[in-house]
Coordinates of C-alpha atoms in Angstrom, one line a residue:
M146 CA 3.5 -10.3 -14.0
T147 CA 6.6 -8.1 -13.6
L148 CA 8.8 -11.1 -13.0
L149 CA 7.4 -12.7 -16.2
V150 CA 8.3 -9.6 -18.2
V151 CA 11.8 -9.6 -16.8
H152 CA 12.1 -13.4 -17.6
R153 CA 11.1 -12.8 -21.2
L154 CA 13.6 -10.0 -21.5
A155 CA 16.3 -12.4 -20.3
M156 CA 15.4 -14.8 -23.1
I157 CA 16.0 -12.2 -25.8
M158 CA 19.0 -10.5 -24.4
P159 CA 22.5 -11.2 -25.4
S160 CA 24.3 -13.9 -23.4
W161 CA 26.4 -11.5 -21.5
F162 CA 23.3 -9.9 -20.0
S163 CA 21.9 -13.2 -18.7
P164 CA 23.7 -13.4 -15.4
I165 CA 22.4 -10.0 -14.3
V166 CA 18.8 -10.7 -15.3
S167 CA 18.8 -14.3 -14.0
I168 CA 19.9 -13.2 -10.6
A169 CA 17.1 -10.6 -10.5
V170 CA 14.5 -13.2 -11.7
T171 CA 15.6 -15.8 -9.2
T172 CA 15.7 -13.6 -6.2
G173 CA 12.4 -12.0 -7.1
E174 CA 10.7 -15.3 -7.4
E175 CA 12.2 -16.5 -4.1
A176 CA 10.9 -13.4 -2.4
A177 CA 7.4 -13.9 -3.8
A178 CA 7.4 -17.6 -2.9
E179 CA 8.7 -17.1 0.6
G180 CA 6.2 -14.3 1.3
A181 CA 6.2 -13.4 5.0
G182 CA 9.3 -15.5 5.6
A183 CA 11.3 -13.4 3.1
G184 CA 11.9 -10.8 5.8
A185 CA 12.1 -7.1 5.5
H186 CA 14.3 -6.9 2.4
G187 CA 15.4 -10.5 1.7
G188 CA 15.8 -11.7 -1.9
A189 CA 14.6 -9.1 -4.3
P190 CA 17.3 -6.8 -5.7
H191 CA 17.1 -3.2 -4.7
L192 CA 19.1 -0.1 -5.6
P193 CA 21.5 1.1 -2.9
N194 CA 19.7 3.1 -0.2
L195 CA 21.0 5.8 2.2
V196 CA 21.0 3.5 5.3
A197 CA 23.1 0.9 3.6
L198 CA 25.5 3.6 2.3
L199 CA 26.0 5.1 5.7
F200 CA 26.1 2.0 7.9
G201 CA 26.9 -0.8 5.5
P202 CA 24.8 -3.4 3.8
D203 CA 25.3 -6.0 6.6
S204 CA 24.7 -3.5 9.5
V205 CA 21.9 -3.8 12.0
A206 CA 20.5 -0.5 10.7
N207 CA 20.2 -1.9 7.2
H208 CA 18.3 -4.9 8.6
W209 CA 15.7 -2.4 9.9
V210 CA 15.8 -0.3 6.7
N211 CA 12.0 -0.7 6.1
V212 CA 11.1 0.4 9.6
I213 CA 13.5 3.3 9.4
F214 CA 12.1 4.6 6.1
A215 CA 8.5 4.0 7.2
F216 CA 9.2 5.9 10.5
V217 CA 10.8 8.8 8.6
I218 CA 7.8 9.1 6.3
G219 CA 5.4 9.1 9.3
V220 CA 7.5 11.9 10.9
V221 CA 7.5 13.9 7.7
L222 CA 3.7 13.6 7.2
S223 CA 3.1 14.5 10.9
S224 CA 5.5 17.5 10.8
V225 CA 3.9 18.9 7.6
S226 CA 0.4 18.4 9.0
M227 CA 1.2 20.0 12.4
T228 CA 3.0 22.9 10.7
V229 CA 0.2 23.7 8.4
Y230 CA -2.4 23.5 11.2
A231 CA -0.4 25.6 13.5
R232 CA 0.2 28.3 10.9
R233 CA -3.1 28.2 9.1
K234 CA -4.4 31.5 7.8
M235 CA -7.5 32.8 6.1
I236 CA -5.4 33.5 3.0
P237 CA -3.4 30.3 2.7
G238 CA 0.1 30.1 1.5
K239 CA 1.4 27.6 -1.0
L240 CA 2.0 24.8 1.4
Q241 CA -1.4 25.3 3.2
N242 CA -3.1 25.5 -0.2
A243 CA -1.5 22.3 -1.4
V244 CA -2.4 20.4 1.8
E245 CA -6.0 21.7 1.7
M246 CA -6.4 20.7 -1.9
M247 CA -5.2 17.2 -1.2
V248 CA -7.4 16.8 1.9
E249 CA -10.4 18.1 0.0
G250 CA -9.8 15.8 -2.9
M251 CA -9.5 12.8 -0.5
Y252 CA -12.7 13.9 1.3
S253 CA -14.6 14.1 -1.9
F254 CA -13.4 10.7 -3.0
I255 CA -14.4 9.0 0.3
E256 CA -17.7 10.9 0.5
S257 CA -18.6 9.6 -2.9
I258 CA -18.5 6.1 -1.3
L259 CA -19.5 6.6 2.3
G260 CA -21.8 9.5 2.0
H261 CA -22.4 11.7 5.1
D262 CA -20.3 9.2 7.2
A263 CA -17.2 10.2 5.3
K264 CA -16.2 12.9 7.9
K265 CA -15.7 10.2 10.6
Y266 CA -13.4 8.0 8.5
V267 CA -11.4 10.5 6.4
P268 CA -8.7 11.0 9.0
Y269 CA -7.9 7.3 9.0
L270 CA -8.4 6.6 5.3
G271 CA -6.7 9.8 4.1
S272 CA -3.7 9.2 6.3
L273 CA -3.6 5.6 5.0
F274 CA -3.5 6.8 1.4
F275 CA -0.8 9.5 1.7
Y276 CA 1.3 7.2 3.9
I277 CA 1.2 4.3 1.5
L278 CA 1.7 6.7 -1.5
L279 CA 4.9 8.2 0.0
M280 CA 6.2 4.7 1.0
N281 CA 5.7 3.6 -2.6
W282 CA 7.2 6.7 -4.1
I283 CA 10.3 6.9 -2.0
G284 CA 11.6 3.8 -3.7
M285 CA 11.9 5.8 -6.9
V286 CA 14.1 8.5 -5.2
P287 CA 17.9 8.0 -5.5
L288 CA 19.2 6.4 -2.2
G289 CA 15.6 5.9 -1.1
H290 CA 13.9 2.6 -0.3
S291 CA 10.3 1.6 -0.4
P292 CA 9.0 0.1 2.9
S293 CA 6.1 -1.3 0.8
T294 CA 8.5 -4.0 -0.4
S295 CA 8.3 -5.5 3.1
L296 CA 5.4 -7.9 3.7
N297 CA 5.7 -7.1 7.4
I298 CA 4.9 -3.4 6.7
T299 CA 2.0 -4.1 4.3
A300 CA 0.6 -6.8 6.6
S301 CA 0.7 -4.4 9.5
L302 CA -1.4 -1.8 7.5
A303 CA -3.8 -4.6 6.4
I304 CA -4.3 -5.9 9.9
L305 CA -4.9 -2.3 11.2
T306 CA -7.5 -1.8 8.5
F307 CA -9.1 -5.2 9.3
L308 CA -9.3 -4.3 13.1
Y309 CA -10.6 -0.8 12.3
A310 CA -13.4 -2.2 10.1
Q311 CA -14.4 -4.8 12.7
W312 CA -14.4 -2.1 15.4
T313 CA -16.6 0.0 13.2
G314 CA -19.0 -2.8 12.8
V315 CA -19.2 -3.5 16.5
T316 CA -19.6 0.2 17.5
R317 CA -22.1 1.1 14.7
L318 CA -24.2 -2.1 14.8
G319 CA -23.8 -3.2 18.4
F320 CA -22.4 -6.6 19.3
L321 CA -25.6 -8.5 18.6
G322 CA -26.1 -6.5 15.4
Y323 CA -22.5 -7.3 14.4
L324 CA -23.2 -11.0 14.9
H325 CA -26.4 -10.7 12.9
H326 CA -24.5 -9.0 10.1
M327 CA -21.9 -11.7 10.2
A328 CA -24.7 -14.3 9.9
G329 CA -25.9 -12.7 6.7
S330 CA -28.6 -10.5 8.2
P331 CA -31.3 -13.3 8.2
R332 CA -34.9 -12.1 8.0
D333 CA -37.0 -15.2 7.4
V334 CA -37.0 -18.9 8.2
I335 CA -35.1 -19.9 5.1
S336 CA -32.3 -17.3 5.7
W337 CA -32.1 -18.4 9.4
C338 CA -31.7 -22.0 8.3
M339 CA -28.7 -20.8 6.2
V340 CA -26.9 -19.2 9.1
P341 CA -24.8 -22.3 10.0
L342 CA -23.4 -22.2 6.4
L343 CA -23.2 -18.4 5.9
F344 CA -21.7 -17.5 9.3
P345 CA -18.4 -19.4 8.9
L346 CA -18.2 -18.4 5.3
H347 CA -18.5 -14.7 6.3
I348 CA -15.8 -15.2 9.0
I349 CA -13.5 -16.8 6.4
G350 CA -14.2 -13.9 4.0
E351 CA -13.4 -11.3 6.6
L352 CA -10.1 -13.0 7.6
A353 CA -9.1 -13.3 3.9
K354 CA -9.3 -9.5 3.4
P355 CA -6.1 -8.5 5.2
F356 CA -4.2 -11.2 3.3
S357 CA -5.5 -9.8 0.0
L358 CA -4.6 -6.2 0.9
A359 CA -1.1 -7.1 2.1
L360 CA -0.1 -9.4 -0.7
R361 CA -1.4 -7.1 -3.5
L362 CA 0.6 -4.1 -2.3
F363 CA 3.7 -6.1 -1.4
G364 CA 3.8 -7.9 -4.7
N365 CA 3.2 -4.9 -7.0
I366 CA 5.7 -2.6 -5.3
T367 CA 8.3 -5.3 -5.0
G368 CA 7.9 -6.0 -8.7
E369 CA 8.2 -2.4 -9.7
D370 CA 11.4 -1.9 -7.6
T371 CA 12.8 -5.1 -9.0
L372 CA 12.2 -4.0 -12.6
V373 CA 13.8 -0.6 -12.0
A374 CA 16.8 -2.2 -10.3
V375 CA 17.3 -4.7 -13.1
F376 CA 17.2 -2.0 -15.9
V377 CA 19.6 0.2 -13.9
G378 CA 22.0 -2.8 -14.0
L379 CA 21.4 -3.3 -17.7
G380 CA 22.0 0.3 -18.4
I381 CA 25.3 0.2 -16.5
A382 CA 26.4 -3.0 -18.2
I383 CA 25.9 -1.6 -21.7
L384 CA 28.5 1.0 -21.1
A385 CA 30.6 -0.8 -18.6
F386 CA 33.8 0.7 -20.1
S387 CA 32.6 4.2 -19.2
P388 CA 31.6 5.9 -15.9
V389 CA 28.2 6.8 -17.5
G390 CA 25.4 4.2 -18.1
V391 CA 22.4 4.2 -20.4
P392 CA 19.2 5.4 -18.4
L393 CA 17.1 2.4 -19.5
Q394 CA 15.1 2.6 -16.3
L395 CA 13.6 6.1 -17.0
P396 CA 10.4 4.8 -18.7
F397 CA 9.9 2.4 -15.8
Y398 CA 10.2 5.3 -13.3
F399 CA 7.1 7.0 -14.8
L400 CA 5.3 3.6 -14.9
G401 CA 6.4 3.0 -11.3
L402 CA 5.0 6.4 -10.2
L403 CA 1.7 5.7 -11.9
L404 CA 1.4 2.2 -10.5
S405 CA 2.5 3.3 -7.0
T406 CA -0.3 5.8 -7.0
I407 CA -2.8 3.3 -8.2
Q408 CA -1.8 0.7 -5.6
A409 CA -2.2 3.3 -2.8
L410 CA -5.6 4.2 -4.2
V411 CA -6.6 0.6 -4.5
F412 CA -5.6 -0.1 -0.9
T413 CA -7.5 2.9 0.3
L414 CA -10.6 2.2 -1.9
L415 CA -10.8 -1.4 -0.6
S416 CA -10.4 -0.3 3.0
T417 CA -13.2 2.2 2.4
I418 CA -15.5 -0.5 1.0
Y419 CA -14.7 -2.8 3.9
I420 CA -15.8 -0.1 6.3
L421 CA -18.9 0.6 4.2
L422 CA -19.9 -3.0 4.4
M423 CA -19.8 -2.8 8.2
L424 CA -22.1 0.3 8.4
P425 CA -25.9 0.0 8.9
H426 CA -27.4 -0.5 5.5
E427 CA -29.9 2.3 5.9
E428 CA -27.0 4.8 6.6
H429 CA -25.3 4.2 3.3
G430 CA -25.0 7.6 1.6
H431 CA -25.3 6.4 -1.9

């Protein structure tokens, strides 16, 4: 959708804008078409990031830029969590207050879906949401780069969620109960006769979930970053004779922040539902 908007803009722009926009559209489409084969940051245009600035765009470090930024975000989240926990007080400071507010908000959100089982799964689902959210947002920071534009990163998170949901099903239902669930929970003769049809369909459905999670997050965040990069280029091109460009990308920054939050929320919401579907039906909270 984002690439289509950029393509339409290219059609109405003056001719001297066309090379810039056409490059963005072409590389963006190639990245989407190549999918996993596109690599960590192949194809789609990005704004310069700190790693490329320090070590060069063709350096080994820049080849691992997605892993580096994802690792840094993980370290930051872990450091903040450990610091707040180690220095927790009855009368919280600003940082502890902010972290408690975010954790309580996430707990309430997950509890509204999982009910009393929420406490067991908030650590994973909450970490997943804030990790993805920061990975999405850091692409909007100058010299930052969003690891969510790498299909390898999004696929890793999707596979982790898939394995966690299956492990939840096996541990909560038992192995035979898990197979019974995958067979469609047959209870009468007719439903047992449908097992040869429903079992493989259920298996295919489970295997399709990580693909859906990974491609949705990768495609949306890549589109946002591509759109911002294209309009930064257009803003610079308008006043190419001066050292200051037109900030055409500003409206898309706000749009990107909103969509990045929504994508993190959608990924977490779907992961919560996948876990919910694996829980014993009588234990569903709501």
